[in-house]
Amino acid sequence: MKIKLLFILFTFSFISFHAQDYIFGKIITEDRAEIPDVTVINIRTDERVITNRDGHFMISGRQGDELRFIKAGYERTARRITADNIQSPVNITLIRVAELIQEVEIKQGLTGNLKIDSKNLNKPKKVEQLTREIDAYMAKKSDPRILAPRPGEFVQPVTKGVFTIGKIKDKWDDIDLMNYLITALGEQFFTDLKLEQSQIQHFVLYVLKSGFERKNILKYGYCSEADINRFKGAVLNKIVLYRTPQTTK
């Protein structure tokens, strides 16, 4: 009996030790801007994922794993996963690589010879080409989407001397929030929960309609990192119930 009990305890300990968790995180610059398309690598498993447009990522791993973060133009960064990282998101700041500007040295002054001086003082062809490209770029009109307000930003309303007070319409509806959550988390987050791709949208709406607080999210059209973590918790609470067949009396 004792041997059997020890075997059961050893089995559970082995499974617990080798269990895989999902590590969530966000990657930003020194100016706190989100960085998309950063390659995140789990050195132990060689699993690789790419951050989404908001800098978020999700990768399987466990305590003690080393994650590396790679993107052109930034210094490579590594992070050893601790127990705290399993329970809360991993926030990484990438440092931009300093770029050296080639020094321009004037080796010869005026000689009095027009032909020689003209050759020495004229700009190199590469500099002239770069100047033309900059001038052409500055002449282009900016895309109005660049200056459009980001979700959650306040924009002073433009009026003609009359300010009316009335009901403010929400910037988002449930469909907008559903699309944002799927994009931010990635479809793999849902397929790892054994959901079919065709079920993802229906499941997200199911979670939202099952008591998920989203009043301010819809009002301002902005979903914070804390909101995303709340949604993840709601997903874990609802996934079993969602898979359970509903019986009718």
PDB file of C-alpha atoms in Angstrom:
ATOM      1  CA  MET A   1       0.000   0.000   0.000  1.00  0.00           C
ATOM      2  CA  LYS A   2       2.854   2.383   0.900  1.00  0.00           C
ATOM      3  CA  ILE A   3       4.613   1.615  -2.373  1.00  0.00           C
ATOM      4  CA  LYS A   4       1.426   2.327  -4.317  1.00  0.00           C
ATOM      5  CA  LEU A   5       0.951   5.641  -2.480  1.00  0.00           C
ATOM      6  CA  LEU A   6       4.539   6.689  -3.128  1.00  0.00           C
ATOM      7  CA  PHE A   7       4.129   5.823  -6.817  1.00  0.00           C
ATOM      8  CA  ILE A   8       1.006   8.015  -7.080  1.00  0.00           C
ATOM      9  CA  LEU A   9       2.732  10.944  -5.349  1.00  0.00           C
ATOM     10  CA  PHE A  10       5.769  10.572  -7.597  1.00  0.00           C
ATOM     11  CA  THR A  11       3.545  10.531 -10.712  1.00  0.00           C
ATOM     12  CA  PHE A  12       1.724  13.712  -9.707  1.00  0.00           C
ATOM     13  CA  SER A  13       5.015  15.430  -8.854  1.00  0.00           C
ATOM     14  CA  PHE A  14       6.469  14.435 -12.221  1.00  0.00           C
ATOM     15  CA  ILE A  15       3.440  15.744 -14.112  1.00  0.00           C
ATOM     16  CA  SER A  16       3.424  18.991 -12.134  1.00  0.00           C
ATOM     17  CA  PHE A  17       7.134  19.534 -12.715  1.00  0.00           C
ATOM     18  CA  HIS A  18       6.892  18.984 -16.461  1.00  0.00           C
ATOM     19  CA  ALA A  19       3.588  20.824 -16.963  1.00  0.00           C
ATOM     20  CA  GLN A  20       3.608  23.602 -19.524  1.00  0.00           C
ATOM     21  CA  ASP A  21       2.176  27.045 -18.794  1.00  0.00           C
ATOM     22  CA  TYR A  22       1.521  29.957 -21.080  1.00  0.00           C
ATOM     23  CA  ILE A  23       3.592  33.077 -20.586  1.00  0.00           C
ATOM     24  CA  PHE A  24       2.020  36.357 -21.610  1.00  0.00           C
ATOM     25  CA  GLY A  25       3.833  39.640 -22.062  1.00  0.00           C
ATOM     26  CA  LYS A  26       4.246  42.953 -23.796  1.00  0.00           C
ATOM     27  CA  ILE A  27       7.284  44.539 -25.459  1.00  0.00           C
ATOM     28  CA  ILE A  28       7.790  48.309 -25.592  1.00  0.00           C
ATOM     29  CA  THR A  29      10.485  50.843 -26.455  1.00  0.00           C
ATOM     30  CA  GLU A  30      12.210  53.203 -24.041  1.00  0.00           C
ATOM     31  CA  ASP A  31       9.506  55.735 -24.993  1.00  0.00           C
ATOM     32  CA  ARG A  32       6.810  53.194 -23.954  1.00  0.00           C
ATOM     33  CA  ALA A  33       5.682  52.614 -27.563  1.00  0.00           C
ATOM     34  CA  GLU A  34       4.483  49.106 -28.458  1.00  0.00           C
ATOM     35  CA  ILE A  35       6.841  47.119 -30.725  1.00  0.00           C
ATOM     36  CA  PRO A  36       5.236  44.730 -33.236  1.00  0.00           C
ATOM     37  CA  ASP A  37       6.950  41.850 -35.067  1.00  0.00           C
ATOM     38  CA  VAL A  38       9.472  41.063 -32.296  1.00  0.00           C
ATOM     39  CA  THR A  39      10.642  37.430 -32.379  1.00  0.00           C
ATOM     40  CA  VAL A  40      10.247  35.729 -28.987  1.00  0.00           C
ATOM     41  CA  ILE A  41      12.170  32.452 -28.575  1.00  0.00           C
ATOM     42  CA  ASN A  42      11.952  29.869 -25.792  1.00  0.00           C
ATOM     43  CA  ILE A  43      15.543  28.570 -25.706  1.00  0.00           C
ATOM     44  CA  ARG A  44      14.570  25.254 -24.106  1.00  0.00           C
ATOM     45  CA  THR A  45      11.832  24.301 -26.590  1.00  0.00           C
ATOM     46  CA  ASP A  46      12.981  26.437 -29.553  1.00  0.00           C
ATOM     47  CA  GLU A  47       9.359  27.649 -29.892  1.00  0.00           C
ATOM     48  CA  ARG A  48       9.132  31.005 -31.664  1.00  0.00           C
ATOM     49  CA  VAL A  49       6.291  33.527 -31.741  1.00  0.00           C
ATOM     50  CA  ILE A  50       5.902  37.057 -33.085  1.00  0.00           C
ATOM     51  CA  THR A  51       4.425  39.993 -31.152  1.00  0.00           C
ATOM     52  CA  ASN A  52       1.223  41.487 -32.562  1.00  0.00           C
ATOM     53  CA  ARG A  53       0.708  45.132 -33.529  1.00  0.00           C
ATOM     54  CA  ASP A  54       0.241  46.071 -29.852  1.00  0.00           C
ATOM     55  CA  GLY A  55       3.468  44.378 -28.755  1.00  0.00           C
ATOM     56  CA  HIS A  56       1.698  41.454 -27.021  1.00  0.00           C
ATOM     57  CA  PHE A  57       2.887  37.857 -27.185  1.00  0.00           C
ATOM     58  CA  MET A  58       1.969  34.439 -25.771  1.00  0.00           C
ATOM     59  CA  ILE A  59       4.363  31.484 -25.658  1.00  0.00           C
ATOM     60  CA  SER A  60       4.336  28.152 -23.857  1.00  0.00           C
ATOM     61  CA  GLY A  61       6.943  27.623 -21.158  1.00  0.00           C
ATOM     62  CA  ARG A  62       7.579  27.016 -17.488  1.00  0.00           C
ATOM     63  CA  GLN A  63       9.590  28.343 -14.591  1.00  0.00           C
ATOM     64  CA  GLY A  64      13.319  28.399 -15.332  1.00  0.00           C
ATOM     65  CA  ASP A  65      12.962  28.783 -19.110  1.00  0.00           C
ATOM     66  CA  GLU A  66      14.937  31.525 -20.855  1.00  0.00           C
ATOM     67  CA  LEU A  67      13.141  33.750 -23.359  1.00  0.00           C
ATOM     68  CA  ARG A  68      15.033  35.821 -25.919  1.00  0.00           C
ATOM     69  CA  PHE A  69      13.636  38.847 -27.742  1.00  0.00           C
ATOM     70  CA  ILE A  70      15.031  39.756 -31.158  1.00  0.00           C
ATOM     71  CA  LYS A  71      14.211  42.586 -33.564  1.00  0.00           C
ATOM     72  CA  ALA A  72      16.368  44.375 -36.118  1.00  0.00           C
ATOM     73  CA  GLY A  73      17.483  47.785 -34.890  1.00  0.00           C
ATOM     74  CA  TYR A  74      17.222  46.837 -31.200  1.00  0.00           C
ATOM     75  CA  GLU A  75      19.592  45.196 -28.734  1.00  0.00           C
ATOM     76  CA  ARG A  76      18.874  41.527 -28.043  1.00  0.00           C
ATOM     77  CA  THR A  77      17.341  40.929 -24.618  1.00  0.00           C
ATOM     78  CA  ALA A  78      16.875  37.756 -22.557  1.00  0.00           C
ATOM     79  CA  ARG A  79      14.651  37.035 -19.538  1.00  0.00           C
ATOM     80  CA  ARG A  80      14.691  34.036 -17.186  1.00  0.00           C
ATOM     81  CA  ILE A  81      11.119  33.019 -16.306  1.00  0.00           C
ATOM     82  CA  THR A  82      10.269  32.958 -12.603  1.00  0.00           C
ATOM     83  CA  ALA A  83       7.156  31.841 -10.736  1.00  0.00           C
ATOM     84  CA  ASP A  84       5.933  35.460 -10.729  1.00  0.00           C
ATOM     85  CA  ASN A  85       6.126  35.585 -14.525  1.00  0.00           C
ATOM     86  CA  ILE A  86       3.736  32.637 -14.765  1.00  0.00           C
ATOM     87  CA  GLN A  87       1.150  34.481 -12.677  1.00  0.00           C
ATOM     88  CA  SER A  88       1.506  37.955 -14.236  1.00  0.00           C
ATOM     89  CA  PRO A  89       2.514  39.386 -17.654  1.00  0.00           C
ATOM     90  CA  VAL A  90       6.179  39.803 -18.590  1.00  0.00           C
ATOM     91  CA  ASN A  91       6.992  43.398 -19.568  1.00  0.00           C
ATOM     92  CA  ILE A  92      10.109  43.849 -21.704  1.00  0.00           C
ATOM     93  CA  THR A  93      11.774  47.091 -22.811  1.00  0.00           C
ATOM     94  CA  LEU A  94      14.002  46.918 -25.903  1.00  0.00           C
ATOM     95  CA  ILE A  95      16.855  49.397 -26.326  1.00  0.00           C
ATOM     96  CA  ARG A  96      17.360  50.850 -29.803  1.00  0.00           C
ATOM     97  CA  VAL A  97      20.825  50.243 -31.297  1.00  0.00           C
ATOM     98  CA  ALA A  98      22.821  53.443 -31.769  1.00  0.00           C
ATOM     99  CA  GLU A  99      23.562  54.175 -35.418  1.00  0.00           C
ATOM    100  CA  LEU A 100      26.916  55.683 -36.353  1.00  0.00           C
ATOM    101  CA  ILE A 101      26.830  58.569 -38.851  1.00  0.00           C
ATOM    102  CA  GLN A 102      29.692  58.625 -41.274  1.00  0.00           C
ATOM    103  CA  GLU A 103      31.988  61.602 -40.713  1.00  0.00           C
ATOM    104  CA  VAL A 104      32.431  64.001 -43.634  1.00  0.00           C
ATOM    105  CA  GLU A 105      35.943  65.437 -43.908  1.00  0.00           C
ATOM    106  CA  ILE A 106      36.923  68.345 -46.145  1.00  0.00           C
ATOM    107  CA  LYS A 107      40.414  67.530 -47.348  1.00  0.00           C
ATOM    108  CA  GLN A 108      41.060  70.381 -49.724  1.00  0.00           C
ATOM    109  CA  GLY A 109      40.246  74.090 -49.746  1.00  0.00           C
ATOM    110  CA  LEU A 110      39.876  76.496 -52.657  1.00  0.00           C
ATOM    111  CA  THR A 111      42.635  76.301 -55.254  1.00  0.00           C
ATOM    112  CA  GLY A 112      41.558  79.088 -57.598  1.00  0.00           C
ATOM    113  CA  ASN A 113      41.021  76.592 -60.399  1.00  0.00           C
ATOM    114  CA  LEU A 114      37.290  76.652 -61.256  1.00  0.00           C
ATOM    115  CA  LYS A 115      37.238  73.114 -62.610  1.00  0.00           C
ATOM    116  CA  ILE A 116      39.025  71.605 -59.587  1.00  0.00           C
ATOM    117  CA  ASP A 117      37.120  73.675 -57.024  1.00  0.00           C
ATOM    118  CA  SER A 118      33.772  72.781 -58.650  1.00  0.00           C
ATOM    119  CA  LYS A 119      34.605  69.103 -58.419  1.00  0.00           C
ATOM    120  CA  ASN A 120      35.774  69.301 -54.784  1.00  0.00           C
ATOM    121  CA  LEU A 121      32.873  71.404 -53.495  1.00  0.00           C
ATOM    122  CA  ASN A 122      29.989  69.695 -55.289  1.00  0.00           C
ATOM    123  CA  LYS A 123      27.997  67.262 -53.184  1.00  0.00           C
ATOM    124  CA  PRO A 124      28.655  63.532 -53.748  1.00  0.00           C
ATOM    125  CA  LYS A 125      26.095  61.764 -55.929  1.00  0.00           C
ATOM    126  CA  LYS A 126      24.824  59.694 -52.966  1.00  0.00           C
ATOM    127  CA  VAL A 127      24.165  62.881 -50.961  1.00  0.00           C
ATOM    128  CA  GLU A 128      22.350  64.497 -53.878  1.00  0.00           C
ATOM    129  CA  GLN A 129      20.212  61.369 -54.369  1.00  0.00           C
ATOM    130  CA  LEU A 130      19.347  61.292 -50.661  1.00  0.00           C
ATOM    131  CA  THR A 131      18.416  64.986 -50.743  1.00  0.00           C
ATOM    132  CA  ARG A 132      16.097  64.418 -53.716  1.00  0.00           C
ATOM    133  CA  GLU A 133      14.428  61.475 -51.982  1.00  0.00           C
ATOM    134  CA  ILE A 134      13.878  63.535 -48.803  1.00  0.00           C
ATOM    135  CA  ASP A 135      12.415  66.428 -50.817  1.00  0.00           C
ATOM    136  CA  ALA A 136      10.042  64.038 -52.631  1.00  0.00           C
ATOM    137  CA  TYR A 137       8.977  62.481 -49.325  1.00  0.00           C
ATOM    138  CA  MET A 138       8.298  65.877 -47.722  1.00  0.00           C
ATOM    139  CA  ALA A 139       6.216  66.906 -50.730  1.00  0.00           C
ATOM    140  CA  LYS A 140       3.823  63.982 -50.283  1.00  0.00           C
ATOM    141  CA  LYS A 141       0.606  64.548 -48.371  1.00  0.00           C
ATOM    142  CA  SER A 142       0.350  62.735 -45.058  1.00  0.00           C
ATOM    143  CA  ASP A 143      -2.108  59.874 -44.705  1.00  0.00           C
ATOM    144  CA  PRO A 144      -4.976  61.251 -42.564  1.00  0.00           C
ATOM    145  CA  ARG A 145      -5.000  57.948 -40.622  1.00  0.00           C
ATOM    146  CA  ILE A 146      -1.588  58.849 -39.142  1.00  0.00           C
ATOM    147  CA  LEU A 147      -3.042  61.881 -37.370  1.00  0.00           C
ATOM    148  CA  ALA A 148      -6.275  60.128 -36.391  1.00  0.00           C
ATOM    149  CA  PRO A 149      -6.816  59.776 -32.613  1.00  0.00           C
ATOM    150  CA  ARG A 150      -5.889  56.468 -31.031  1.00  0.00           C
ATOM    151  CA  PRO A 151      -8.488  54.489 -29.061  1.00  0.00           C
ATOM    152  CA  GLY A 152      -9.191  56.222 -25.766  1.00  0.00           C
ATOM    153  CA  GLU A 153      -7.818  59.636 -26.751  1.00  0.00           C
ATOM    154  CA  PHE A 154     -10.055  62.667 -26.244  1.00  0.00           C
ATOM    155  CA  VAL A 155     -10.671  64.832 -29.307  1.00  0.00           C
ATOM    156  CA  GLN A 156     -12.094  68.333 -28.850  1.00  0.00           C
ATOM    157  CA  PRO A 157     -15.360  68.468 -30.794  1.00  0.00           C
ATOM    158  CA  VAL A 158     -15.551  71.044 -33.603  1.00  0.00           C
ATOM    159  CA  THR A 159     -18.667  73.200 -33.358  1.00  0.00           C
ATOM    160  CA  LYS A 160     -19.974  76.423 -34.872  1.00  0.00           C
ATOM    161  CA  GLY A 161     -20.581  78.306 -31.649  1.00  0.00           C
ATOM    162  CA  VAL A 162     -23.285  75.923 -30.415  1.00  0.00           C
ATOM    163  CA  PHE A 163     -22.523  73.193 -27.908  1.00  0.00           C
ATOM    164  CA  THR A 164     -25.277  70.651 -27.401  1.00  0.00           C
ATOM    165  CA  ILE A 165     -25.507  68.247 -24.503  1.00  0.00           C
ATOM    166  CA  GLY A 166     -26.900  64.814 -25.212  1.00  0.00           C
ATOM    167  CA  LYS A 167     -26.181  61.132 -24.952  1.00  0.00           C
ATOM    168  CA  ILE A 168     -22.625  60.259 -25.994  1.00  0.00           C
ATOM    169  CA  LYS A 169     -22.539  57.279 -28.310  1.00  0.00           C
ATOM    170  CA  ASP A 170     -20.104  54.484 -27.450  1.00  0.00           C
ATOM    171  CA  LYS A 171     -17.040  54.383 -29.694  1.00  0.00           C
ATOM    172  CA  TRP A 172     -17.133  50.560 -29.838  1.00  0.00           C
ATOM    173  CA  ASP A 173     -19.778  47.874 -29.818  1.00  0.00           C
ATOM    174  CA  ASP A 174     -19.366  44.190 -28.901  1.00  0.00           C
ATOM    175  CA  ILE A 175     -18.306  43.307 -32.453  1.00  0.00           C
ATOM    176  CA  ASP A 176     -15.482  45.888 -32.341  1.00  0.00           C
ATOM    177  CA  LEU A 177     -14.336  44.548 -28.958  1.00  0.00           C
ATOM    178  CA  MET A 178     -14.554  40.954 -30.194  1.00  0.00           C
ATOM    179  CA  ASN A 179     -12.358  41.727 -33.213  1.00  0.00           C
ATOM    180  CA  TYR A 180      -9.829  43.587 -31.044  1.00  0.00           C
ATOM    181  CA  LEU A 181      -9.539  40.732 -28.531  1.00  0.00           C
ATOM    182  CA  ILE A 182      -9.031  38.122 -31.261  1.00  0.00           C
ATOM    183  CA  THR A 183      -6.353  40.279 -32.892  1.00  0.00           C
ATOM    184  CA  ALA A 184      -4.600  41.123 -29.610  1.00  0.00           C
ATOM    185  CA  LEU A 185      -4.535  37.543 -28.295  1.00  0.00           C
ATOM    186  CA  GLY A 186      -4.136  35.775 -31.628  1.00  0.00           C
ATOM    187  CA  GLU A 187      -6.196  32.860 -32.897  1.00  0.00           C
ATOM    188  CA  GLN A 188      -3.684  30.371 -31.459  1.00  0.00           C
ATOM    189  CA  PHE A 189      -4.712  31.444 -27.937  1.00  0.00           C
ATOM    190  CA  PHE A 190      -8.204  30.093 -28.664  1.00  0.00           C
ATOM    191  CA  THR A 191      -7.207  27.055 -30.718  1.00  0.00           C
ATOM    192  CA  ASP A 192      -4.930  25.973 -27.831  1.00  0.00           C
ATOM    193  CA  LEU A 193      -8.140  25.795 -25.786  1.00  0.00           C
ATOM    194  CA  LYS A 194      -9.367  23.115 -28.231  1.00  0.00           C
ATOM    195  CA  LEU A 195     -11.730  25.499 -30.020  1.00  0.00           C
ATOM    196  CA  GLU A 196     -12.339  25.230 -33.734  1.00  0.00           C
ATOM    197  CA  GLN A 197     -11.494  28.329 -35.746  1.00  0.00           C
ATOM    198  CA  SER A 198     -15.167  28.697 -36.676  1.00  0.00           C
ATOM    199  CA  GLN A 199     -16.076  28.787 -32.959  1.00  0.00           C
ATOM    200  CA  ILE A 200     -13.734  31.596 -31.896  1.00  0.00           C
ATOM    201  CA  GLN A 201     -16.021  34.563 -32.618  1.00  0.00           C
ATOM    202  CA  HIS A 202     -19.043  32.825 -31.106  1.00  0.00           C
ATOM    203  CA  PHE A 203     -17.053  31.920 -27.973  1.00  0.00           C
ATOM    204  CA  VAL A 204     -15.705  35.477 -27.499  1.00  0.00           C
ATOM    205  CA  LEU A 205     -19.220  36.917 -27.727  1.00  0.00           C
ATOM    206  CA  TYR A 206     -20.403  34.196 -25.321  1.00  0.00           C
ATOM    207  CA  VAL A 207     -17.810  35.309 -22.750  1.00  0.00           C
ATOM    208  CA  LEU A 208     -18.687  38.995 -23.235  1.00  0.00           C
ATOM    209  CA  LYS A 209     -22.408  38.312 -22.790  1.00  0.00           C
ATOM    210  CA  SER A 210     -21.770  36.185 -19.679  1.00  0.00           C
ATOM    211  CA  GLY A 211     -21.244  39.098 -17.306  1.00  0.00           C
ATOM    212  CA  PHE A 212     -17.884  40.467 -18.553  1.00  0.00           C
ATOM    213  CA  GLU A 213     -17.731  44.142 -17.467  1.00  0.00           C
ATOM    214  CA  ARG A 214     -16.994  46.226 -20.569  1.00  0.00           C
ATOM    215  CA  LYS A 215     -18.937  49.478 -20.159  1.00  0.00           C
ATOM    216  CA  ASN A 216     -15.902  51.770 -20.154  1.00  0.00           C
ATOM    217  CA  ILE A 217     -14.162  49.750 -22.887  1.00  0.00           C
ATOM    218  CA  LEU A 218     -17.101  50.303 -25.259  1.00  0.00           C
ATOM    219  CA  LYS A 219     -17.555  53.931 -24.169  1.00  0.00           C
ATOM    220  CA  TYR A 220     -13.972  55.025 -24.877  1.00  0.00           C
ATOM    221  CA  GLY A 221     -13.055  52.449 -27.533  1.00  0.00           C
ATOM    222  CA  TYR A 222      -9.970  51.430 -25.559  1.00  0.00           C
ATOM    223  CA  CYS A 223      -8.993  48.042 -24.096  1.00  0.00           C
ATOM    224  CA  SER A 224      -6.130  48.179 -21.589  1.00  0.00           C
ATOM    225  CA  GLU A 225      -3.705  45.405 -20.695  1.00  0.00           C
ATOM    226  CA  ALA A 226      -5.603  44.942 -17.418  1.00  0.00           C
ATOM    227  CA  ASP A 227      -8.833  44.467 -19.406  1.00  0.00           C
ATOM    228  CA  ILE A 228      -7.157  41.824 -21.569  1.00  0.00           C
ATOM    229  CA  ASN A 229      -5.982  39.962 -18.448  1.00  0.00           C
ATOM    230  CA  ARG A 230      -9.543  40.134 -17.041  1.00  0.00           C
ATOM    231  CA  PHE A 231     -10.819  38.656 -20.283  1.00  0.00           C
ATOM    232  CA  LYS A 232      -8.260  35.816 -20.084  1.00  0.00           C
ATOM    233  CA  GLY A 233      -9.531  35.002 -16.604  1.00  0.00           C
ATOM    234  CA  ALA A 234     -13.125  35.025 -17.850  1.00  0.00           C
ATOM    235  CA  VAL A 235     -12.119  32.689 -20.700  1.00  0.00           C
ATOM    236  CA  LEU A 236     -10.675  30.137 -18.272  1.00  0.00           C
ATOM    237  CA  ASN A 237     -13.858  30.307 -16.173  1.00  0.00           C
ATOM    238  CA  LYS A 238     -16.213  29.886 -19.143  1.00  0.00           C
ATOM    239  CA  ILE A 239     -14.414  27.442 -21.447  1.00  0.00           C
ATOM    240  CA  VAL A 240     -15.554  24.312 -19.578  1.00  0.00           C
ATOM    241  CA  LEU A 241     -19.162  25.500 -19.407  1.00  0.00           C
ATOM    242  CA  TYR A 242     -19.027  26.452 -23.084  1.00  0.00           C
ATOM    243  CA  ARG A 243     -17.926  22.938 -24.067  1.00  0.00           C
ATOM    244  CA  THR A 244     -20.626  21.296 -21.888  1.00  0.00           C
ATOM    245  CA  PRO A 245     -23.633  20.323 -24.031  1.00  0.00           C
ATOM    246  CA  GLN A 246     -26.770  22.206 -22.963  1.00  0.00           C
ATOM    247  CA  THR A 247     -29.694  19.918 -22.181  1.00  0.00           C
ATOM    248  CA  THR A 248     -33.269  21.047 -22.539  1.00  0.00           C
ATOM    249  CA  LYS A 249     -35.974  20.118 -20.029  1.00  0.00           C
TER     250      LYS A 249
END
